[in-house]
């Protein structure tokens, strides 16, 4: 039966630490606490006094001053680990948490999960080959010695670093160890922890090497687990749910994130706001609940991107200058059908193909598997098509041997519409205005990854106002752009109104437009 020893690194808010320890040990688990030596002795004594009668809580034998990106964080973890190994001989797993972490599954669920998965949960990617590090130094973290804290001793940190670079004072990485990198939030089995502690006794050179690397909490345990444990016994992911903003800062969770957090395929989450008292209380009560069912949908990251992206201007990269200079030719005509309901646009396109000789391509810049003629390879990648959209359109004109081309476009792609309307060609825009029921919006949320199939309907329903507002905003932006030749058909319009718009859009007779619009289920979901 799984029994967890939580390894808690913390540095503030004694009351919250006490509550966290009591909650996590109430189900029979235990905890080893390292409270940063930078914090006051009075705060530490308050924690010790409040938890002194809890047999499932112990403390690191030595408190040290911790600094971001420094070895001190790893040493503090090792001190707490040794205390936990000594104090809790029946602990089967050791789970790294901070004072900002809270469980998002019940103790019963977590214990069952660990019983069923006899592996170590640690994110570990090849340090040099992976793309885990997005910006800043990579190899230099390892081959130079970093004695100073980058945040509190910036001048010394960069002075020492630049001096070593100038004189070529590099060092060798231990030859028998492959450096790995990943999240510092892990859950390791007892045997793994004991092997790590034993390895460090035998290999002080490895510990010495990591002690002067930069940000070793992202590499130390990640490397040693991979070095000591077979790959088949490692689940390469963190069991703790965390997200980062566009600026590389951790996303903070608040009271209204309860349902979202419980639906993620993780055991814990960070970082919980210190002010989210209601969320902490609910998660604490949930942790002690038995027989609870969790509906895993894992839409958190997509949902966050959607909600934080709303209202921004200039969300997409602009096209290259050489793209903007491309011309399709003044004799050619581009007909853009803009619709959020792709199935409606595709039905209309089928009708246009059957009633006219105008070639049509469905959602060329949105769907990977759009049916296309051979364009020499550029058609094989959605990214290539989008990046070189004018070149693709020009090749389509040539492939179809036509001066007319109908393309379907999602209303979110305003930049694409603007691009085609600015070329030396005649451009026409037809927006299809549809009605959106709540059921459709819920389905849309699931299709685009804002919700999972198992997400509770009441949770998804909370997205409906934001989704509806987003769709309205996309339409408003298109109308405000005042494109020449802009027309619109509506689900609520009369037949004659829509037929007239189609006739003007395509430049066909009213009879032909009536034939195109004769599909009685055009707007049906």
Tab-separated table of C-alpha atoms in Angstrom, residues 160-330:
chain	number	residue	atom	x	y	z
A	160	UNK	CA	32.649	35.397	-12.951
A	161	UNK	CA	30.856	33.880	-15.935
A	162	UNK	CA	32.329	36.335	-18.461
A	163	UNK	CA	35.808	35.965	-16.973
A	164	UNK	CA	35.672	32.181	-17.397
A	165	UNK	CA	34.468	32.579	-20.987
A	166	UNK	CA	37.214	35.062	-21.779
A	167	UNK	CA	39.998	32.749	-20.592
A	168	UNK	CA	38.359	29.520	-21.733
A	169	UNK	CA	38.053	28.121	-18.218
A	170	UNK	CA	35.640	25.350	-19.108
A	171	UNK	CA	35.332	22.013	-17.327
A	172	UNK	CA	34.380	18.493	-18.303
A	173	UNK	CA	30.932	17.062	-17.628
A	174	UNK	CA	31.190	13.692	-15.796
A	175	UNK	CA	31.785	11.292	-18.687
A	176	UNK	CA	29.542	8.489	-17.459
A	177	UNK	CA	26.515	10.682	-16.685
A	178	UNK	CA	24.064	11.975	-19.315
A	179	UNK	CA	22.719	15.330	-18.156
A	180	UNK	CA	18.931	15.524	-18.202
A	181	UNK	CA	16.567	18.418	-17.536
A	182	UNK	CA	12.945	18.821	-16.484
A	183	UNK	CA	10.515	20.076	-13.886
A	184	UNK	CA	11.718	20.025	-10.287
A	185	UNK	CA	8.385	18.605	-9.103
A	186	UNK	CA	8.606	14.805	-8.968
A	187	UNK	CA	7.419	11.699	-7.110
A	188	UNK	CA	10.058	8.986	-6.632
A	189	UNK	CA	9.885	5.525	-5.108
A	190	UNK	CA	11.757	4.717	-1.900
A	191	UNK	CA	14.224	2.418	-3.648
A	192	UNK	CA	15.087	5.222	-6.054
A	193	UNK	CA	15.682	7.741	-3.268
A	194	UNK	CA	17.882	5.280	-1.370
A	195	UNK	CA	19.879	4.587	-4.530
A	196	UNK	CA	20.386	8.324	-5.079
A	197	UNK	CA	21.599	8.884	-1.510
A	198	UNK	CA	23.911	5.882	-1.749
A	199	UNK	CA	25.242	7.048	-5.146
A	200	UNK	CA	26.116	10.463	-3.725
A	201	UNK	CA	28.157	8.811	-0.978
A	202	UNK	CA	30.162	6.923	-3.590
A	203	UNK	CA	30.409	9.718	-6.169
A	204	UNK	CA	31.225	13.025	-4.456
A	205	UNK	CA	32.563	14.251	-7.819
A	206	UNK	CA	29.028	14.244	-9.272
A	207	UNK	CA	27.650	16.196	-6.328
A	208	UNK	CA	30.575	18.617	-6.580
A	209	UNK	CA	29.898	19.129	-10.286
A	210	UNK	CA	26.195	19.913	-9.826
A	211	UNK	CA	26.884	22.194	-6.864
A	212	UNK	CA	28.367	24.791	-9.239
A	213	UNK	CA	25.982	24.384	-12.161
A	214	UNK	CA	23.263	26.963	-12.725
A	215	UNK	CA	19.654	26.029	-11.807
A	216	UNK	CA	20.604	22.494	-10.662
A	217	UNK	CA	17.115	21.769	-9.303
A	218	UNK	CA	16.097	21.303	-12.962
A	219	UNK	CA	18.912	18.826	-13.673
A	220	UNK	CA	20.162	17.055	-10.513
A	221	UNK	CA	17.417	14.560	-9.660
A	222	UNK	CA	16.354	14.361	-13.298
A	223	UNK	CA	19.861	13.202	-14.253
A	224	UNK	CA	20.442	10.807	-11.355
A	225	UNK	CA	17.106	9.030	-11.768
A	226	UNK	CA	17.844	8.409	-15.450
A	227	UNK	CA	21.361	7.243	-14.547
A	228	UNK	CA	20.234	4.775	-11.872
A	229	UNK	CA	16.789	3.576	-12.930
A	230	UNK	CA	15.826	1.667	-16.103
A	231	UNK	CA	13.941	3.767	-18.622
A	232	UNK	CA	10.993	1.354	-18.449
A	233	UNK	CA	10.498	2.276	-14.786
A	234	UNK	CA	10.308	6.036	-15.391
A	235	UNK	CA	7.224	7.998	-16.403
A	236	UNK	CA	8.697	11.050	-18.102
A	237	UNK	CA	6.324	13.654	-16.720
A	238	UNK	CA	5.759	15.683	-13.614
A	239	UNK	CA	2.779	14.598	-11.488
A	240	UNK	CA	2.221	18.255	-10.554
A	241	UNK	CA	0.114	20.484	-12.806
A	242	UNK	CA	1.717	23.831	-13.512
A	243	UNK	CA	1.556	26.343	-16.337
A	244	UNK	CA	3.648	29.290	-17.423
A	245	UNK	CA	2.532	32.594	-18.922
A	246	UNK	CA	3.848	34.101	-22.150
A	247	UNK	CA	6.464	35.826	-20.012
A	248	UNK	CA	7.772	32.629	-18.444
A	249	UNK	CA	6.123	33.241	-15.084
A	250	UNK	CA	4.147	30.529	-13.257
A	251	UNK	CA	0.382	30.839	-13.643
A	252	UNK	CA	-1.403	31.347	-10.322
A	253	UNK	CA	-4.685	29.587	-9.520
A	254	UNK	CA	-7.574	31.220	-7.668
A	255	UNK	CA	-10.909	30.274	-6.104
A	256	UNK	CA	-12.735	29.868	-9.419
A	257	UNK	CA	-10.229	27.291	-10.726
A	258	UNK	CA	-11.486	24.400	-8.571
A	259	UNK	CA	-13.326	22.480	-11.321
A	260	UNK	CA	-10.572	23.084	-13.859
A	261	UNK	CA	-7.889	21.758	-11.502
A	262	UNK	CA	-9.776	18.588	-10.584
A	263	UNK	CA	-10.221	17.697	-14.260
A	264	UNK	CA	-6.476	17.730	-15.031
A	265	UNK	CA	-4.525	14.481	-15.314
A	266	UNK	CA	-2.238	15.331	-12.405
A	267	UNK	CA	-2.111	14.681	-8.664
A	268	UNK	CA	-1.110	18.136	-7.370
A	269	UNK	CA	-1.112	21.684	-8.720
A	270	UNK	CA	0.999	24.768	-8.211
A	271	UNK	CA	0.878	27.575	-7.771
A	272	UNK	CA	-2.153	28.253	-5.592
A	273	UNK	CA	-2.630	31.891	-4.643
A	274	UNK	CA	-2.051	32.630	-0.920
A	275	UNK	CA	-5.322	34.587	-1.040
A	276	UNK	CA	-7.328	31.659	-2.496
A	277	UNK	CA	-8.606	30.560	0.912
A	278	UNK	CA	-11.819	29.082	-0.466
A	279	UNK	CA	-9.905	27.038	-3.045
A	280	UNK	CA	-7.490	25.749	-0.416
A	281	UNK	CA	-10.345	24.763	1.883
A	282	UNK	CA	-12.193	22.938	-0.907
A	283	UNK	CA	-9.074	21.103	-2.053
A	284	UNK	CA	-8.273	20.150	1.532
A	285	UNK	CA	-11.753	18.709	2.037
A	286	UNK	CA	-11.581	16.944	-1.324
A	287	UNK	CA	-8.245	15.331	-0.408
A	288	UNK	CA	-9.835	13.585	2.587
A	289	UNK	CA	-12.945	12.457	0.683
A	290	UNK	CA	-13.433	8.772	-0.116
A	291	UNK	CA	-15.247	7.302	-3.112
A	292	UNK	CA	-14.864	10.449	-5.187
A	293	UNK	CA	-14.924	10.156	-8.999
A	294	UNK	CA	-12.746	12.427	-11.134
A	295	UNK	CA	-13.575	13.243	-14.756
A	296	UNK	CA	-10.239	13.778	-16.462
A	297	UNK	CA	-10.379	16.104	-19.469
A	298	UNK	CA	-6.942	17.769	-19.327
A	299	UNK	CA	-8.019	20.935	-21.157
A	300	UNK	CA	-6.279	23.322	-18.749
A	301	UNK	CA	-3.504	24.616	-20.975
A	302	UNK	CA	-5.741	25.114	-24.030
A	303	UNK	CA	-8.341	26.850	-21.897
A	304	UNK	CA	-5.758	29.150	-20.346
A	305	UNK	CA	-4.389	30.101	-23.767
A	306	UNK	CA	-7.898	30.866	-25.024
A	307	UNK	CA	-8.934	32.998	-22.070
A	308	UNK	CA	-5.688	34.953	-21.802
A	309	UNK	CA	-5.620	35.496	-25.558
A	310	UNK	CA	-9.013	37.173	-25.672
A	311	UNK	CA	-8.885	40.898	-26.292
A	312	UNK	CA	-5.265	41.026	-27.388
A	313	UNK	CA	-4.288	42.970	-30.485
A	314	UNK	CA	-1.659	41.642	-32.857
A	315	UNK	CA	-1.751	38.052	-31.616
A	316	UNK	CA	-0.249	36.644	-34.796
A	317	UNK	CA	3.116	37.174	-36.399
A	318	UNK	CA	3.061	39.502	-39.368
A	319	UNK	CA	4.005	38.119	-42.746
A	320	UNK	CA	7.535	38.530	-44.072
A	321	UNK	CA	8.142	41.616	-46.229
A	322	UNK	CA	8.746	39.432	-49.268
A	323	UNK	CA	5.397	37.769	-48.692
A	324	UNK	CA	3.650	41.134	-48.616
A	325	UNK	CA	5.209	41.977	-51.936
A	326	UNK	CA	3.861	38.938	-53.754
A	327	UNK	CA	1.110	39.566	-56.283
A	328	UNK	CA	-1.598	37.221	-57.514
A	329	UNK	CA	-2.224	39.301	-60.622
A	330	UNK	CA	-4.876	41.927	-61.349
